Amino acid sequence: MQERLEQIKKQLQSQQLKLTPQREATLQILLENQEKHLSAEDIFMLVKQRNPDIGLATVYRTLELLHDLRIIEKLSFGDGVSRYEFRSDDHPHHHHHLICLKCGEVSEIEDLLDDLEMRVEREHKFKIVDHRVNLLGYCESCQQEMKLKNM
Amino acid sequence: MQERLEQIKKQLQSQQLKLTPQREATLQILLENQEKHLSAEDIFMLVKQRNPDIGLATVYRTLELLHDLRIIEKLSFGDGVSRYEFRSDDHPHHHHHLICLKCGEVSEIEDLLDDLEMRVEREHKFKIVDHRVNLLGYCESCQQEMKLKNM
DNA sequence: ATCTGTGCAAAAGATTTGCAGTTAT
DNA sequence: ATAACTGCAAATCTTTTGCACAGAT
């Protein structure tokens, strides 16, 4: 965890950029919530708890910077806000998301598309570099709840 | 084409809703641009050419209504605007989108996920009702252009 | 000195809402 | 009469930008 921070610090310094307290706090929140998909506002509120003097614009600028450096991903689930998460080199591609239409929970599943992508690249002559796959439906607990209530 | 309009008119009337000139004009634009993915602003400008007195809010309200009635789909490609398109009963699920990162063109390909979805439903006990699949990369002509310019 | 980074307030862009007036039933 | 519908302007929400100041090199 901390070694990841050190690594990022070096990446920043190699381009005359600084790992300021605000940026470090933002990264810390992102590191502690790797499995979540936080919005800029979420991140802002969490960072503010530890560093009350930070401004929302700074969070946005930090997220933009980290995105440009390919350190984080910027996701859109179509609900009007962008969400951010750490980019792990294990998955050069996005994992897929299961989005529950009832409770709104977003969970991740493994990448299933490799075979299909090869087929698409061949058949459509389209060079794929990334994908966004969101499956919409009902999670297990909401399915049970709906069954009980006869919905 | 016109029979689709009649059909929608009946669907509206069955719920005491009206097919007003504004709604008809909006539907007409949507019908004429089935393969495109128009934003609300795009639709507004196209409708305004024929019906200059329409307001943007009316277009938004019409699109929301048509979406609630499942007549159109609301799509998000993560660029900050919602896009709308006719919902065809042939594809209860969305088709997939190929999004070119260079020229921005969005094209559609057939649905490839049926087998995978069955697997996901089984392994994750998640009932899938829809999906959004966007493949990001480079279209054929941008690939060629990049090859020429050695990018 | 210069460049990077910051907070704040204002601006921007997309979408929604309140409201008073209009239209269809 | 009643309920649906409209345009307009104002409000809202997320994100970006301008600017004057602060900190590091």
XYZ file of C-alpha atoms (C1' of nucleotides) in Angstrom:
352
model
C 0.000 0.000 0.000
C 2.604 2.539 1.036
C 4.993 1.303 -1.579
C 2.349 2.090 -4.168
C 2.347 5.662 -2.865
C 6.117 5.865 -3.098
C 5.961 4.592 -6.623
C 3.402 7.217 -7.573
C 5.455 9.912 -5.867
C 8.375 9.015 -8.106
C 6.148 8.989 -11.159
C 4.992 12.497 -10.299
C 8.463 13.811 -9.542
C 9.788 12.499 -12.808
C 7.558 15.101 -14.427
C 8.207 17.970 -12.031
C 4.899 17.291 -10.303
C 4.546 17.181 -6.536
C 2.880 14.794 -4.176
C 1.231 17.471 -2.069
C -0.712 16.702 1.133
C -3.959 17.165 -0.792
C -2.916 14.747 -3.498
C -1.609 12.273 -0.962
C -4.859 12.393 1.008
C -6.858 11.860 -2.167
C -4.703 8.925 -3.183
C -4.990 7.471 0.305
C -8.784 7.497 0.079
C -8.620 5.892 -3.342
C -6.235 3.223 -2.043
C -8.474 2.463 0.928
C -11.519 2.071 -1.320
C -10.147 0.129 -4.205
C -13.180 -2.057 -4.556
C -15.666 0.826 -4.420
C -16.554 3.218 -7.212
C -16.427 6.617 -5.604
C -17.692 9.811 -7.184
C -15.707 13.035 -6.977
C -18.123 14.237 -4.302
C -17.678 11.008 -2.305
C -13.924 11.396 -2.450
C -14.147 15.046 -1.520
C -16.183 14.320 1.591
C -13.886 11.511 2.698
C -10.770 13.583 2.140
C -12.315 16.545 3.924
C -12.767 14.514 7.086
C -9.006 14.272 7.422
C -8.014 17.453 5.693
C -10.876 19.931 6.165
C -9.193 22.730 4.258
C -9.167 21.012 0.890
C -11.331 22.426 -1.877
C -13.556 20.479 -4.234
C -11.792 21.953 -7.256
C -8.515 20.562 -5.991
C -10.035 17.098 -5.785
C -11.285 17.420 -9.338
C -7.895 18.635 -10.496
C -6.148 15.811 -8.661
C -8.457 13.233 -10.188
C -7.903 14.688 -13.635
C -4.156 14.579 -13.106
C -4.199 10.997 -11.874
C -6.391 10.033 -14.791
C -4.030 11.663 -17.285
C -1.174 9.743 -15.699
C -3.195 6.534 -16.068
C -3.063 5.955 -12.343
C -6.825 5.895 -11.951
C -9.766 5.038 -14.170
C -12.732 7.296 -14.800
C -15.978 5.348 -15.081
C -19.485 6.303 -16.103
C -22.498 4.252 -15.122
C -24.912 6.655 -16.729
C -26.167 8.180 -13.484
C -24.785 11.630 -14.146
C -21.607 11.412 -12.092
C -18.162 10.143 -12.959
C -16.688 7.535 -10.687
C -13.058 6.845 -10.053
C -11.017 3.841 -9.104
C -7.442 2.682 -8.992
C -6.101 1.232 -12.152
C -4.512 -2.108 -11.506
C -1.991 -3.361 -13.980
C -3.358 -6.868 -13.559
C -6.353 -5.834 -15.626
C -5.279 -3.642 -18.475
C -8.960 -3.800 -19.354
C -11.837 -2.909 -17.129
C -13.439 -5.688 -15.236
C -17.167 -5.962 -15.795
C -19.861 -4.558 -13.555
C -23.077 -6.101 -12.316
C -25.441 -3.247 -11.528
C -28.556 -4.047 -9.504
C -31.544 -2.072 -10.754
C -33.280 -2.303 -7.387
C -30.690 -1.541 -4.706
C -28.116 0.074 -6.977
C -25.234 -2.064 -5.776
C -22.351 -2.341 -8.208
C -20.167 -5.423 -8.019
C -17.380 -6.567 -10.201
C -16.779 -9.764 -12.057
C -13.860 -11.044 -13.997
C -13.199 -10.101 -17.600
C -14.965 -12.526 -19.896
C -14.505 -10.913 -23.255
C -11.135 -11.996 -24.591
C -12.446 -14.508 -27.114
C -15.243 -12.244 -28.226
C -12.934 -9.294 -28.658
C -10.667 -11.231 -30.945
C -13.676 -12.124 -33.018
C -14.875 -8.513 -33.153
C -11.423 -7.244 -34.118
C -11.332 -9.684 -36.981
C -14.889 -9.231 -38.220
C -15.091 -5.467 -37.864
C -11.459 -4.497 -38.397
C -11.684 -2.502 -35.191
C -8.634 -2.352 -32.904
C -9.954 -2.705 -29.362
C -7.974 -1.093 -26.561
C -10.511 -1.135 -23.734
C -14.079 -2.024 -22.947
C -16.897 -1.041 -20.635
C -19.305 -3.805 -19.832
C -22.225 -3.201 -17.502
C -24.780 -5.926 -16.912
C -28.047 -4.628 -15.507
C -30.383 -6.795 -13.493
C -31.165 -7.929 -9.974
C -28.775 -9.127 -7.315
C -29.454 -12.233 -5.305
C -30.907 -10.514 -2.240
C -33.173 -8.246 -4.270
C -34.399 -11.254 -6.229
C -35.376 -12.945 -2.981
C -37.030 -9.838 -1.649
C -39.043 -9.486 -4.815
C -40.081 -13.105 -4.688
C -41.324 -12.721 -1.105
C -43.314 -9.613 -1.942
C -44.638 -11.148 -5.149
C -43.300 -8.315 -7.247
C -42.627 4.176 -40.352
C -45.968 5.910 -40.021
C -47.544 2.789 -38.623
C -45.020 2.907 -35.813
C -46.264 6.425 -35.043
C -49.869 5.252 -35.025
C -48.947 2.463 -32.702
C -47.247 4.874 -30.317
C -50.199 7.210 -30.492
C -52.445 4.411 -29.319
C -50.019 3.518 -26.577
C -50.104 7.109 -25.349
C -53.868 7.423 -25.600
C -54.361 4.250 -23.611
C -52.923 6.201 -20.709
C -54.691 9.489 -21.337
C -51.522 10.922 -22.842
C -51.528 12.922 -26.034
C -49.478 12.794 -29.178
C -48.981 16.543 -29.436
C -47.269 18.200 -32.397
C -44.128 18.617 -30.274
C -44.076 14.967 -29.339
C -44.798 13.895 -32.875
C -41.997 16.065 -34.239
C -39.588 14.638 -31.682
C -40.606 11.090 -32.515
C -40.241 11.848 -36.205
C -36.650 12.959 -35.708
C -35.943 9.869 -33.681
C -37.504 7.662 -36.352
C -35.466 9.312 -39.092
C -32.246 8.829 -37.173
C -32.607 5.336 -35.844
C -29.004 4.407 -36.469
C -27.608 7.543 -34.861
C -27.255 8.291 -31.177
C -28.579 11.778 -30.780
C -28.205 13.913 -27.681
C -31.118 15.938 -26.324
C -29.503 19.036 -27.769
C -29.114 17.370 -31.182
C -32.761 16.407 -31.150
C -33.802 19.848 -30.002
C -31.973 21.525 -32.868
C -33.383 19.147 -35.449
C -36.925 19.501 -34.143
C -36.571 23.268 -33.974
C -35.840 23.428 -37.695
C -39.357 22.210 -38.403
C -41.114 23.501 -35.341
C -39.260 26.643 -34.218
C -41.520 27.307 -31.265
C -40.610 24.206 -29.308
C -38.723 24.601 -26.043
C -35.753 22.569 -24.897
C -37.539 21.583 -21.699
C -40.330 20.074 -23.753
C -37.841 17.940 -25.634
C -36.377 16.748 -22.333
C -39.833 15.995 -20.962
C -40.787 14.164 -24.134
C -37.647 12.070 -24.021
C -38.246 11.240 -20.374
C -41.812 10.236 -21.162
C -40.793 8.063 -24.084
C -38.123 6.481 -21.955
C -40.572 5.720 -19.165
C -42.846 4.109 -21.741
C -39.896 2.046 -22.961
C -40.253 3.476 -26.434
C -36.735 4.850 -26.501
C -33.459 3.959 -24.828
C -31.294 6.387 -22.906
C -27.609 5.742 -23.421
C -24.510 7.107 -21.771
C -21.119 6.928 -23.405
C -19.421 8.767 -20.582
C -19.026 12.050 -22.446
C -21.347 14.033 -20.224
C -24.481 13.896 -22.359
C -27.262 11.341 -22.555
C -28.069 9.958 -25.950
C -31.351 8.582 -27.144
C -32.437 6.032 -29.684
C -35.461 4.026 -30.657
C -35.956 0.802 -28.853
C -36.505 -1.998 -31.304
C -38.304 -5.079 -30.126
C -35.942 -7.195 -32.192
C -33.254 -6.507 -29.634
C -34.703 -6.580 -26.172
C -31.098 -6.022 -25.178
C -28.868 -3.263 -26.372
C -26.640 -3.980 -29.236
C -23.004 -3.296 -28.572
C -21.115 -0.172 -29.505
C -17.729 0.264 -31.072
C -16.448 3.702 -30.049
C -13.451 5.087 -31.909
C -11.138 6.965 -29.565
C -9.739 9.062 -32.397
C -12.659 10.229 -34.523
C -15.402 9.551 -31.974
C -17.550 7.543 -34.361
C -19.971 5.162 -32.689
C -21.062 2.108 -34.639
C -23.136 -0.823 -33.630
C -22.518 -4.510 -33.748
C -24.678 -7.477 -33.027
C -25.290 -8.804 -29.536
C -22.648 -11.368 -28.693
C -23.281 -11.961 -25.042
C -25.997 -14.575 -24.766
C -23.742 -17.456 -23.797
C -21.709 -15.360 -21.430
C -24.794 -13.968 -19.729
C -26.119 -17.410 -18.990
C -22.804 -18.247 -17.415
C -22.793 -15.068 -15.335
C -26.362 -15.657 -14.166
C -25.422 -19.109 -12.995
C -22.105 -18.270 -11.376
C -23.121 -15.014 -9.707
C -26.821 -15.666 -9.096
C -27.522 -12.358 -10.786
C -30.646 -11.997 -12.945
C -29.603 -10.029 -16.015
C -32.227 -7.925 -17.757
C -30.075 -5.696 -19.944
C -26.513 -4.864 -20.736
C -24.373 -2.001 -21.943
C -21.300 -3.005 -23.828
C -18.954 -0.394 -25.239
C -15.744 -1.420 -26.909
C -13.196 1.368 -27.149
C -10.508 1.416 -29.786
C -9.718 2.584 -33.279
C -11.842 2.250 -36.372
C -10.403 1.025 -39.630
C -9.866 4.423 -41.226
C -8.248 5.906 -38.117
C -5.953 2.904 -37.908
C -4.806 3.532 -41.469
C -4.356 7.225 -40.865
C -2.262 6.513 -37.786
C -0.170 4.019 -39.675
C 0.544 6.568 -42.415
C 1.534 9.246 -39.922
C 3.562 6.776 -37.881
C 1.594 7.529 -34.731
C 12.340 34.418 -10.097
C 9.929 30.847 -11.631
C 6.916 27.125 -11.826
C 3.597 24.283 -9.521
C -0.242 23.957 -6.689
C -4.080 25.845 -3.910
C -8.755 27.763 -2.263
C -12.432 30.393 -3.407
C -15.840 32.175 -6.228
C -17.649 32.427 -10.562
C -18.702 30.173 -14.872
C -20.103 26.591 -17.722
C -22.915 22.907 -19.533
C -26.646 19.478 -19.077
C -30.858 18.681 -17.089
C -34.941 19.615 -14.104
C -38.524 22.267 -12.018
C -42.039 26.018 -10.950
C -45.407 28.427 -12.821
C -48.812 30.732 -15.388
C -51.051 30.157 -19.518
C -52.947 26.896 -23.435
C -55.223 23.002 -25.391
C -57.861 18.919 -25.693
C -61.486 16.023 -23.703
C -64.194 21.692 -15.463
C -60.575 18.956 -15.573
C -56.323 17.076 -16.610
C -52.566 17.075 -19.879
C -49.284 19.921 -21.949
C -46.468 23.912 -23.090
C -42.753 27.703 -23.120
C -40.017 30.415 -20.461
C -37.063 31.489 -16.845
C -35.050 30.108 -12.841
C -32.993 26.530 -10.263
C -30.080 22.517 -9.738
C -26.245 19.555 -10.199
C -21.718 18.231 -11.719
C -17.576 19.846 -13.399
C -14.332 23.474 -15.045
C -11.979 27.827 -14.986
C -9.941 32.457 -13.552
C -7.383 34.517 -10.353
C -4.635 36.012 -6.646
C -1.918 33.913 -3.254
C 1.352 30.247 -1.218
C 5.170 26.941 -1.454
C 8.880 24.629 -3.413
C 13.106 24.619 -6.409
